[in-house]
Coordinates of C-alpha atoms in Angstrom, one line a residue:
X1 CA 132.9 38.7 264.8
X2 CA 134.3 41.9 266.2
X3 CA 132.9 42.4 269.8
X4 CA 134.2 44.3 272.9
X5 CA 135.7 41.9 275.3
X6 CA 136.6 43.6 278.4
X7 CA 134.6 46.2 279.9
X8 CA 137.6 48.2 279.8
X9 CA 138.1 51.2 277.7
X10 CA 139.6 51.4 274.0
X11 CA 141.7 53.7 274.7
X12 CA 144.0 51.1 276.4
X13 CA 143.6 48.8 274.1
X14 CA 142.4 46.5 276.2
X15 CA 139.7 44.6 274.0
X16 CA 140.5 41.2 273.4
X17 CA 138.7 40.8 270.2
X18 CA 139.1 44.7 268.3
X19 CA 136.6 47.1 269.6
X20 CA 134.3 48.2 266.7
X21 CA 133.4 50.6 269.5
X22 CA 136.5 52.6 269.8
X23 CA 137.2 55.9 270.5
X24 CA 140.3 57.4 268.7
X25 CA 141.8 60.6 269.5
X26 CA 142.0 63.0 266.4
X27 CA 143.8 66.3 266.6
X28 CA 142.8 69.4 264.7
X29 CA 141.4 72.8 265.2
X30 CA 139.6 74.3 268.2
X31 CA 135.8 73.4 267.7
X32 CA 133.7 76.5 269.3
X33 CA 131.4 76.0 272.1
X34 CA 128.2 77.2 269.8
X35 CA 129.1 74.0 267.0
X36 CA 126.7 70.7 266.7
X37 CA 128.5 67.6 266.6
X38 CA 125.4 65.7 265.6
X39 CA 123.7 68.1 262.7
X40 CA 122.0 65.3 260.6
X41 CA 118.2 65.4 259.2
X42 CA 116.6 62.8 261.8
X43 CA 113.7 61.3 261.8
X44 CA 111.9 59.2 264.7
X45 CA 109.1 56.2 264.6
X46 CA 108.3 54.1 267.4
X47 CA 106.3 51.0 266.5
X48 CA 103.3 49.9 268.5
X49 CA 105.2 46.8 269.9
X50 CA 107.5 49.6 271.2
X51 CA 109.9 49.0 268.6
X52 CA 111.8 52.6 267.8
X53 CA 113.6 53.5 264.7
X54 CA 115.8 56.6 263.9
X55 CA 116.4 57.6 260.1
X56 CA 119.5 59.7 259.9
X57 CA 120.2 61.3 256.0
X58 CA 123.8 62.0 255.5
X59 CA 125.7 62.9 252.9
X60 CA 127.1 59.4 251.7
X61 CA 126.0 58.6 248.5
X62 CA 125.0 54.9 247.5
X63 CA 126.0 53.7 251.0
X64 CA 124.2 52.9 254.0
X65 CA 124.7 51.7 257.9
X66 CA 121.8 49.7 259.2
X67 CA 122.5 48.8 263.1
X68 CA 120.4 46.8 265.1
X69 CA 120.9 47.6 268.9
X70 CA 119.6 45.2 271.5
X71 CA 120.1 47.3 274.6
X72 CA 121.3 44.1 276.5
X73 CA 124.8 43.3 277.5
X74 CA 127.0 42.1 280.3
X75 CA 125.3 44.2 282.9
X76 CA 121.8 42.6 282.2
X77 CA 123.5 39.0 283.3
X78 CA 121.9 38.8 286.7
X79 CA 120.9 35.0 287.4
X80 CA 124.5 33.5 289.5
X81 CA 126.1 31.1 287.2
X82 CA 124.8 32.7 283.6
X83 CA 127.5 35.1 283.0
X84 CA 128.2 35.6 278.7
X85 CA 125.5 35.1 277.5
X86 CA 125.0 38.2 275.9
X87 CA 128.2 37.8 274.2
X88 CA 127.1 34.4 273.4
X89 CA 124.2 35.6 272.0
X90 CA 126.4 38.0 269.0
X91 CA 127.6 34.6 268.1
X92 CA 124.2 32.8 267.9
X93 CA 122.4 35.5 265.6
X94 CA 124.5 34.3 262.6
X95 CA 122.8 30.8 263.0
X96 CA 120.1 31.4 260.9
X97 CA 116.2 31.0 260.7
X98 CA 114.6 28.6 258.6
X99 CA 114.1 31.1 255.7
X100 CA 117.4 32.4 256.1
X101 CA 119.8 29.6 257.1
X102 CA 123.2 30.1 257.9
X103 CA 124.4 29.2 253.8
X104 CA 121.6 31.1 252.7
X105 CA 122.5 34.4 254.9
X106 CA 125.6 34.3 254.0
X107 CA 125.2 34.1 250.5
X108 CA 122.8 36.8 250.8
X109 CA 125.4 39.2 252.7
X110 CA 127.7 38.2 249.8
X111 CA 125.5 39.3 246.7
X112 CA 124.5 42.8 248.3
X113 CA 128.6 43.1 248.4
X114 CA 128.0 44.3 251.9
X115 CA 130.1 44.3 255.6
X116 CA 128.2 42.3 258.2
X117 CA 129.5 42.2 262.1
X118 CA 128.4 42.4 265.9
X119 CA 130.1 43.8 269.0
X120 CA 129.2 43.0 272.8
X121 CA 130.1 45.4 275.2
X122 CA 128.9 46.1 279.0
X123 CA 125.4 48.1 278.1
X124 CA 124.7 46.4 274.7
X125 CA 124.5 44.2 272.1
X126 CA 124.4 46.0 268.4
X127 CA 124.1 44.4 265.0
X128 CA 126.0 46.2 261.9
X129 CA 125.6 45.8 258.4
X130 CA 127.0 48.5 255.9
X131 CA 125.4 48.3 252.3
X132 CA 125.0 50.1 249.4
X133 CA 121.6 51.8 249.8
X134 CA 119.6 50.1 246.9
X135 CA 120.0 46.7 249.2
X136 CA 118.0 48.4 252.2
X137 CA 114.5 46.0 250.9
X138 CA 116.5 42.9 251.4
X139 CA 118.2 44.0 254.5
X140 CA 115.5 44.7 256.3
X141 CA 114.3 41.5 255.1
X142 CA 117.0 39.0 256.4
X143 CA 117.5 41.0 260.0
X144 CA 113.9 41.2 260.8
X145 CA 113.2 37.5 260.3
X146 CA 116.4 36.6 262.6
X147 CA 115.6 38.8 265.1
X148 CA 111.9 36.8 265.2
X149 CA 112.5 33.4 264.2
X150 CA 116.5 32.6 265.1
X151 CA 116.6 28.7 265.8
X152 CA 119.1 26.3 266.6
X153 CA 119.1 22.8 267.6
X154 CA 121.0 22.1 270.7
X155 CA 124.2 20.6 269.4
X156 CA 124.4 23.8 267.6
X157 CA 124.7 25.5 270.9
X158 CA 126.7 23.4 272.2
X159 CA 129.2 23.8 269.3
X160 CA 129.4 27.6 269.6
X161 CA 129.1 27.7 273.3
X162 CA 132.8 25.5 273.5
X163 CA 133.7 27.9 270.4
X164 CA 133.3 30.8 272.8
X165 CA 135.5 28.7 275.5
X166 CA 138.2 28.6 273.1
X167 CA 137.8 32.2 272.2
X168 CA 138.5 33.0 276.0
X169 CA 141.3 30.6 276.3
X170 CA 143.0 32.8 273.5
X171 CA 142.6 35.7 275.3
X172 CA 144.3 34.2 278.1
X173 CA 147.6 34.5 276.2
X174 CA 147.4 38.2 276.9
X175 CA 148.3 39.5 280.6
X176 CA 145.9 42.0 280.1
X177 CA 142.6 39.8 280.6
X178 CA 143.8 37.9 283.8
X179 CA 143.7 41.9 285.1
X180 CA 140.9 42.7 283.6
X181 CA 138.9 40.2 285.4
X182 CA 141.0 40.7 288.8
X183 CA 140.5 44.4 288.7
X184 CA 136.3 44.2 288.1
X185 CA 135.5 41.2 290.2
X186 CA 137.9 43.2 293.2
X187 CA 136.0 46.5 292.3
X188 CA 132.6 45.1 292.2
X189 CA 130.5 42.9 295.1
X190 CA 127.1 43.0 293.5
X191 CA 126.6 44.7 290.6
X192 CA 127.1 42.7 287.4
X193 CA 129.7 44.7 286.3
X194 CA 131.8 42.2 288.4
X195 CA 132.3 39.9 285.4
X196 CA 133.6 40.7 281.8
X197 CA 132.1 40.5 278.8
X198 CA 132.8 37.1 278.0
X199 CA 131.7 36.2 281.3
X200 CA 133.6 34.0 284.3
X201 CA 135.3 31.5 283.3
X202 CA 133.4 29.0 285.6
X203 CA 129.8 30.1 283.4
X204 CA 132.0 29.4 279.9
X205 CA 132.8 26.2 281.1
X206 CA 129.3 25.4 282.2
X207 CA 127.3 26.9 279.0
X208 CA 127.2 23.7 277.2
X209 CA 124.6 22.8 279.6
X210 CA 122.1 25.6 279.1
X211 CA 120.4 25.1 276.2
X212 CA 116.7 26.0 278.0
X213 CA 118.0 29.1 279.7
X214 CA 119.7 30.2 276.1
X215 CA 116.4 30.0 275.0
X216 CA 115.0 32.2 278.1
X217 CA 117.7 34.5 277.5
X218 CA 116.7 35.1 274.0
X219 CA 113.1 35.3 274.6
X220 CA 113.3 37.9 277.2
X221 CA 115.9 40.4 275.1
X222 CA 115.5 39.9 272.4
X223 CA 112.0 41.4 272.1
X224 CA 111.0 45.1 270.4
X225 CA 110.6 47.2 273.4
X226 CA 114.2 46.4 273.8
X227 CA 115.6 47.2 270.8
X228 CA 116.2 50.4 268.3
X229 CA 117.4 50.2 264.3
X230 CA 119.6 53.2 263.6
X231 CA 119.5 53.1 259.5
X232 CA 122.6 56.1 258.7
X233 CA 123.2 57.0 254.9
X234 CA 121.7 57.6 252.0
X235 CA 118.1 57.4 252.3
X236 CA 114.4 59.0 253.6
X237 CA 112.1 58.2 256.0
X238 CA 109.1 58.0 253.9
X239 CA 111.2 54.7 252.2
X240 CA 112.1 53.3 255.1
X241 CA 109.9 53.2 257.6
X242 CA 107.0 51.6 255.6
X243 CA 109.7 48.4 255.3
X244 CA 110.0 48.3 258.6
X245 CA 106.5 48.3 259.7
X246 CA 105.8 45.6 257.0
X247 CA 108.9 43.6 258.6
X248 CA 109.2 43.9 262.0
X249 CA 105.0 45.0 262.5
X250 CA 104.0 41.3 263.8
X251 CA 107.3 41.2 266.5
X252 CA 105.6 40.6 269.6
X253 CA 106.8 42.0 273.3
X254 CA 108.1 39.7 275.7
X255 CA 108.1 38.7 279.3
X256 CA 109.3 41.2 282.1
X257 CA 113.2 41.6 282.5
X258 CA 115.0 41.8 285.8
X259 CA 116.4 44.8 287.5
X260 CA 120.2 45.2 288.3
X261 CA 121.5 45.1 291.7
X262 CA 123.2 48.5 292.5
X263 CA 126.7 48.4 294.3
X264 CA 127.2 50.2 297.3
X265 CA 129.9 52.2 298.0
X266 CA 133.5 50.7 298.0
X267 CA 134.5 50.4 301.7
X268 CA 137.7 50.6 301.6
X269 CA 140.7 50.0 299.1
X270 CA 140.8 46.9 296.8
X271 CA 144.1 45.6 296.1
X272 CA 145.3 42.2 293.7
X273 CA 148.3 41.1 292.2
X274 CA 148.3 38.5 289.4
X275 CA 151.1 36.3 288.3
X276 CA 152.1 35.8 285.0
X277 CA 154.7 33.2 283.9
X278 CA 154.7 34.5 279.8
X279 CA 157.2 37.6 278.9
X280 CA 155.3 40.6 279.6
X281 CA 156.6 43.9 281.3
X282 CA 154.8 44.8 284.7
X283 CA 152.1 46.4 284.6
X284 CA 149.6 48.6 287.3
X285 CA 145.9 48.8 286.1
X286 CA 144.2 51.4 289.0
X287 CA 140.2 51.5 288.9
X288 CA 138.5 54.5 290.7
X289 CA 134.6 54.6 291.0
X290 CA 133.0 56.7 289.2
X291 CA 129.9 58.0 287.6
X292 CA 127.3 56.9 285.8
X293 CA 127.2 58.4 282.1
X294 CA 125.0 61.8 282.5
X295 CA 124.1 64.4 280.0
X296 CA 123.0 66.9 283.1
X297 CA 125.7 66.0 285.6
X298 CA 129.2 68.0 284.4
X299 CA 131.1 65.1 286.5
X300 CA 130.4 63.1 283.8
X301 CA 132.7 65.5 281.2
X302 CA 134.8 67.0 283.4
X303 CA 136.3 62.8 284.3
X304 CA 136.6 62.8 280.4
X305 CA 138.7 66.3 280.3
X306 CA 140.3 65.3 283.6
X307 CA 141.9 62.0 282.0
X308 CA 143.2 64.0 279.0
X309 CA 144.8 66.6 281.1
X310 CA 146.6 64.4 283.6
X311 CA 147.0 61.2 280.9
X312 CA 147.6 62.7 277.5
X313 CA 150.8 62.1 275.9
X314 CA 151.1 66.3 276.4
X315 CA 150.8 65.8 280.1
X316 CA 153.1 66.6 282.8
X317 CA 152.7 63.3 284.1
X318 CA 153.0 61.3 280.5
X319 CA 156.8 63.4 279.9
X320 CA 158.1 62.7 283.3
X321 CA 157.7 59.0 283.6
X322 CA 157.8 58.2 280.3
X323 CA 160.0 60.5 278.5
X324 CA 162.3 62.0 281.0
X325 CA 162.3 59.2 283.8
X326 CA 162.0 56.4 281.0
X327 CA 160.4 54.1 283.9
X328 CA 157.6 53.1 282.4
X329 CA 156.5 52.0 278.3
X330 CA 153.3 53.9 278.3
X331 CA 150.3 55.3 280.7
X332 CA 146.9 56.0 279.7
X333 CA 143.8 57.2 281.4
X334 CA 140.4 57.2 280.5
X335 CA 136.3 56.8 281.8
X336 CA 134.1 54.9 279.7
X337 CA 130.2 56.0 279.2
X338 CA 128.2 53.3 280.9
X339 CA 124.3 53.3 282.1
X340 CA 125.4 52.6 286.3
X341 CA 128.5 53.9 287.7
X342 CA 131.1 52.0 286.7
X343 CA 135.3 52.9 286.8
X344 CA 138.1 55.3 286.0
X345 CA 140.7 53.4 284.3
X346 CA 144.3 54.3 284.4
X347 CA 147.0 51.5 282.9
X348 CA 150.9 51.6 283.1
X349 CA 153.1 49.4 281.5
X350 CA 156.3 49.6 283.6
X351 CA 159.8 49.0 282.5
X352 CA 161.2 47.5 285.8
X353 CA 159.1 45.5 288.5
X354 CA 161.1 47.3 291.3
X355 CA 159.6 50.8 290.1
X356 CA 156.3 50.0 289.9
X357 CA 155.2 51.3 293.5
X358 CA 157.1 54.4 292.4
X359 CA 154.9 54.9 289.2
X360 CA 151.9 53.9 291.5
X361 CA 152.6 56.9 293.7
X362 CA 153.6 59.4 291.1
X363 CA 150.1 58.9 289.8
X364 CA 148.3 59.6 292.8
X365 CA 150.7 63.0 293.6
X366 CA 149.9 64.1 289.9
X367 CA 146.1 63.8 290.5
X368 CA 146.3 65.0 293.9
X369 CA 148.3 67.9 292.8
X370 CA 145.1 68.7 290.1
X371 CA 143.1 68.3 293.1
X372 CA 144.5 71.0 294.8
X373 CA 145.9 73.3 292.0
X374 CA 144.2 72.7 289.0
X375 CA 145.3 74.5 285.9
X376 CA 145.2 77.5 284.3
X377 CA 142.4 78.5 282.0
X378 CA 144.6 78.5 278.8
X379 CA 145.1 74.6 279.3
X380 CA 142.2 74.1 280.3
X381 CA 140.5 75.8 276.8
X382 CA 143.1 73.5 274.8
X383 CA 142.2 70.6 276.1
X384 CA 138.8 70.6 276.5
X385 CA 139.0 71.5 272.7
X386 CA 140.8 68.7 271.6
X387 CA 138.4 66.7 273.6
X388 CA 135.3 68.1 271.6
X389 CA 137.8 67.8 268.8
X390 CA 138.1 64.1 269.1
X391 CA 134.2 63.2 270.1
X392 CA 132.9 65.4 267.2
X393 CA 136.0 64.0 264.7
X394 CA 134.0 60.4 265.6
X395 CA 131.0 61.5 263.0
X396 CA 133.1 61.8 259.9
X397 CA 131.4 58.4 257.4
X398 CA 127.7 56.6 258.1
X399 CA 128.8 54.2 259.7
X400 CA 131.0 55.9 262.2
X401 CA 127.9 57.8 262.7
X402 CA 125.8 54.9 263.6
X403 CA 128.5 53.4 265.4
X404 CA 128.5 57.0 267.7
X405 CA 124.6 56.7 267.7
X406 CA 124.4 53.3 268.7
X407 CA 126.1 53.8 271.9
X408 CA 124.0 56.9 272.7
X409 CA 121.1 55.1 272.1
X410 CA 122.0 52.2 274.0
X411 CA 122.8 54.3 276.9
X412 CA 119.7 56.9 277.0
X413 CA 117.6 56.3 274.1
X414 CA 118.1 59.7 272.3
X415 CA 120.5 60.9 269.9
X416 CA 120.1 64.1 271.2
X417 CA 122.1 63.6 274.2
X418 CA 124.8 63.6 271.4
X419 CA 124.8 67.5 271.2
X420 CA 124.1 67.4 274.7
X421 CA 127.5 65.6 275.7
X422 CA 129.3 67.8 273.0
X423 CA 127.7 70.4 274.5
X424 CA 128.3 69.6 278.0
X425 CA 132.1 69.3 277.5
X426 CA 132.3 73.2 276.5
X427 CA 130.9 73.8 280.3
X428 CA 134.1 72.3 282.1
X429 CA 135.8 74.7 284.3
X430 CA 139.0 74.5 286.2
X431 CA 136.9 74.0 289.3
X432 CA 135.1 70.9 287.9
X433 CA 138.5 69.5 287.0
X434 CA 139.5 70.1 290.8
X435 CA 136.2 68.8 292.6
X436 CA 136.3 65.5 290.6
X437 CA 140.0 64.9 291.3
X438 CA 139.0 65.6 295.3
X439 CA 135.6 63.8 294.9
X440 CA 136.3 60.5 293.1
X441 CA 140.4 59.8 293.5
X442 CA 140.5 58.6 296.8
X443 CA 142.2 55.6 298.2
X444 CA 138.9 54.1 299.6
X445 CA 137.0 54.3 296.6
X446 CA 140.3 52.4 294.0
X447 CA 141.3 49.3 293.6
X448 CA 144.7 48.1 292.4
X449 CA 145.7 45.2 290.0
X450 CA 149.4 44.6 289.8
X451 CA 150.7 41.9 287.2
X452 CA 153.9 40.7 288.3
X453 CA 155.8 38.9 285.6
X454 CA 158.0 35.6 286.3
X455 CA 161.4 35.0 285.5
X456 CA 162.3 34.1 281.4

C-alpha cells in the first residue's frame, strides 16, 4: 500500500513508502492570473449522518476515481503512547468484512480490472480506487460495507501491527528517516506533529498490545461526519448519489473526537545531529515554523513562491553551491499544506562533512539577502508562473484530480479553495516574498538536523 511516511514534503523525496500525494514540478507556459485551475462541473450532497459527497464530471471516458477520505491522520494521534495508528488503520481496511472478506475483496478488485491503494499522511487518511465507470454499482458496494462493518479478530491485528514494525525497520535503512524523526520531535513540544506518520518507534513496538484501543480508534474516525467520497470521471450526479444514499444511508455518527494541542512558539533554536554508520553523504535538513495552510492569508503562497525562488534548480543559491562550488549533491526547499502550522523544509545533501557549516550558512545569507532585497518584478512574474504552472499542471487525468481534491478537502472541506489557492498565488508581490523571509527565517524559530556519516 502506497502511503506518505514522513510528514515531510515530496518534493525531497523524503517518503519512505512513494507518496501517492506528490507534487511534481511541470514546466510550460505562463498561466494568466484570470485562469481556473479547477473548472470541472461539481456537484455537492451532504448526507443526513453528515456524510458529504462531491461528484466531479471530467472528460475521461469509461474511467473513474472513487476516493474515500477519512480526515484523520498523524495529527489526530493525541492519547501518549498511541502514535500510528492512523497509518495502521490504511493497513487494516483491506481486512475485510464478513460479506467482503479479504479473498473475496480481492477478487472483486480483480474482475472490475481496477487499481486499489491508500496513503497516510499528516492531516488524512484517503482511500483510492480507479475503475472503469460501469463498475461504480459494485464499488460503492464493497467500500461502504468496509467502512461500516471492517472486523478482525485480534491475532489479525497483531499480525499486521508487527507487519507495520517491520515496515519501519526498513525504513531505517535510509538516513533520511532517523532525521525525519530528529527534526519533528526537536521542532515540536506538544503538538502531534512531533511524531511521523508511522508513529514512534516505542508506540510500534507496543501496538501488538492494543487491540481494544484499535477498536476505539476505529469507532471514533471512522464515522460519516468525518469523512468525504470524491467520485472524479466519467459520470452524473443524478447516478451516483442515489447509490450512495442506498449504501452509506444507515452509517451512523460516532462518539466525540479530541481536540489537538496547539504548540507554542519555538523559544529558541533547536539543534540535533544524528549518526549514521551506513554510506550516506552528509546531509543538513533545516525546519522553520511556519503557517498553517490558508486560502485568505498570502503568507501561505508567498512561502510556496519564496521556496521556488531561493531553492529552484534556476536559483542563485542552487548554481553556486551546487554547480559552480560543487559542495553539495543537491538542495531543495519546500512548505507543505497542512491544517496547524507546521514547517519549512529545506534539505542539502553535502559532498564533504567539513563543508557542511559552510552550506548551512550560505543558506541563511541567501534568504537573508531576499529578506532585505527581494527581487525584481520580472523574476518574480516567472516564477510565480511556473508555480501556478505546476499546481494547475497537477489536474491533467481523474485521478490526479481526485488526488488534488482529496487533499483540499481534507484540509478545508471545499474544493473551491482550489481556485482560491491558484488564485491566491497570482497575488504575490515582491514585498510578500521579503516580509516572509524577515517574518518566518529566523534563528529562534528553526531547528537543525545534521546527519553525520561514519567512517566506510
Amino acid at each position: 500500500m502506497k502511503h506518505r511516511f514522513t510528514i515531510v514534503t515530496c518534493a525531497f523525496a523524503l517518503t519512505m513508502q512513494g507518496c501517492a500525494a506528490s507534487k511534481p514540478i511541470s514546466r510550460g507556459a505562463p498561466v494568466t492570473a484570470q485562469a481556473k485551475a479547477f473548472p470541472f462541473p461539481t456537484t455537492e450532497k451532504t448526507l443526513p449522518s453528515g456524510l458529504r459527497v462531491f461528484v466531479v464530471e471530467y472528460d475521461s471516458p469509461g474511467l473513474v476515481a472513487y476516493y474515500s477520505i477519512v480526515r484523520t491522520g498523524s495529527r489526530n494521534e493525541v492519547e501518549p503512547g498511541r502514535s500510528g495508528f492512523a497509518h495502521f488503520f490504511e493497513h487494516m481496511m483491506f481486512r475485510g468484512t464478513a460479506q467482503f472478506p479479504t479473498e473475496k475483496y480481492n477478487a472483486a478488485i480483480k474482475a472490475m480490472g481496477a487499481d486499489s491503494n491508500a496513503f497516510t499522511s499528516d492531516d488524512m487518511t484517503v482511500y483510492h480506487i480507479l475503475a472503469g465507470a460501469q463498475a461504480l454499482p459494485t464499488i460503492v458496494t464493497i467500500e461502504a460495507d468496509r467502512f461500516q462493518h471492517l472486523e478482525y479478530a485480534e491475532a489479525e491485528f497483531q499480525k499486521e501491527a508487527r507487519a507495520v514494525l517491520g515496515e519501519y525497520n526498513k525504513g531505517a535503512s535510509d538516513p533520511l528517516q532517523p532525521m525525519v524523526e530528529a527534526l519533528y520531535d526537536h521542532a515540536f513540544q506538544t503538538h502531534t506533529y512531533k511524531h511521523t506518520t508511522i508513529g514512534f518507534l516505542r508506540d510500534i513496538e507496543d501496538m501488538p498490545n492494543q487491540f481494544a484501543y484499535s477498536r476505539q480508534f476505529f469507532d471514533r474516525y471512522y464515522r460519516p461526519d468525518n469523512t468525504i467520497l470524491l467520485i472524479v470521471g466519467d459520470v452524473t450526479a443524478d447516478k451516483v448519489l442515489p447509490l450512495i444514499e442506498e449504501h452509506y444511508g444507515a452509517w451512523s455518527t460516532g462518539p466525540a473526537r479530541p481536540t489537538i494541542p496547539v504548540e507554542p512558539p519555538q523559544p529558541r533554536e533547536q539543534r540535533a545531529t544524528v549518526p549514521w554508520k551506513g554510506a550516506s553523504l552528509p546531509m543538513l535538513f533545516i525546519g522553520y515554523h511556519a503557517p498553517a495552510f490558508s486560502t485568505t492569508n498570502i503568507d501561505s503562497a508567498a512561502l510556496e513562491v519564496l521556496a521556488e525562488l531561493v531553492f529552484a534548480e534556476r536559483s542563485p543559491l542552487f548554481r553556486r553551491l551546487v554547480l559552480d562550488e560543487q559542495k553539495v549533491e543537491h538542495i531543495d526547499g519546500s512548505v507543505e499544506r497542512h491544517v496547524d502550522p507546521n514547517l519549512f523544509n529545506i534539505l542539502a545533501r553535502v559532498k564533504q562533512g567539513k563543508d557542511v557549516p559552510y552550506v548551512e550558512k550560505a543558506i541563511y545569507d541567501e534568504i537573508a539577502r531576499v529578506a532585505a532585497q527581494g527581487t525584481d518584478d520580472k523574476t518574480l512574474a516567472e516564477v510565480v508562473s511556473r508555480t501556478r504552472y505546476a499546481f494547475a499542471g497537477n489536474l491533467s487525468t481523474a485521478d490526479r484530480v481526485a488526488l488534488v481534491g482529496s487533499e483540499f478537502l481534507a484540509l478545508t472541506g471545499k474544493l473551491s479553495t482550489i481556485d482560491d489557492t491558484f488564485a491566491l498565488l497570482a497575488q504575490v508581490t515582491v514585498a510578500d516574498v521579503k516580509r516572509v523571509a524577515a517574518k518566518y527565517f529566523t534563528p529562534q524559530n528553526r531547528t537543525v538536523v545534521v546527519l553525520e556519516p561514519g567512517e566506510q
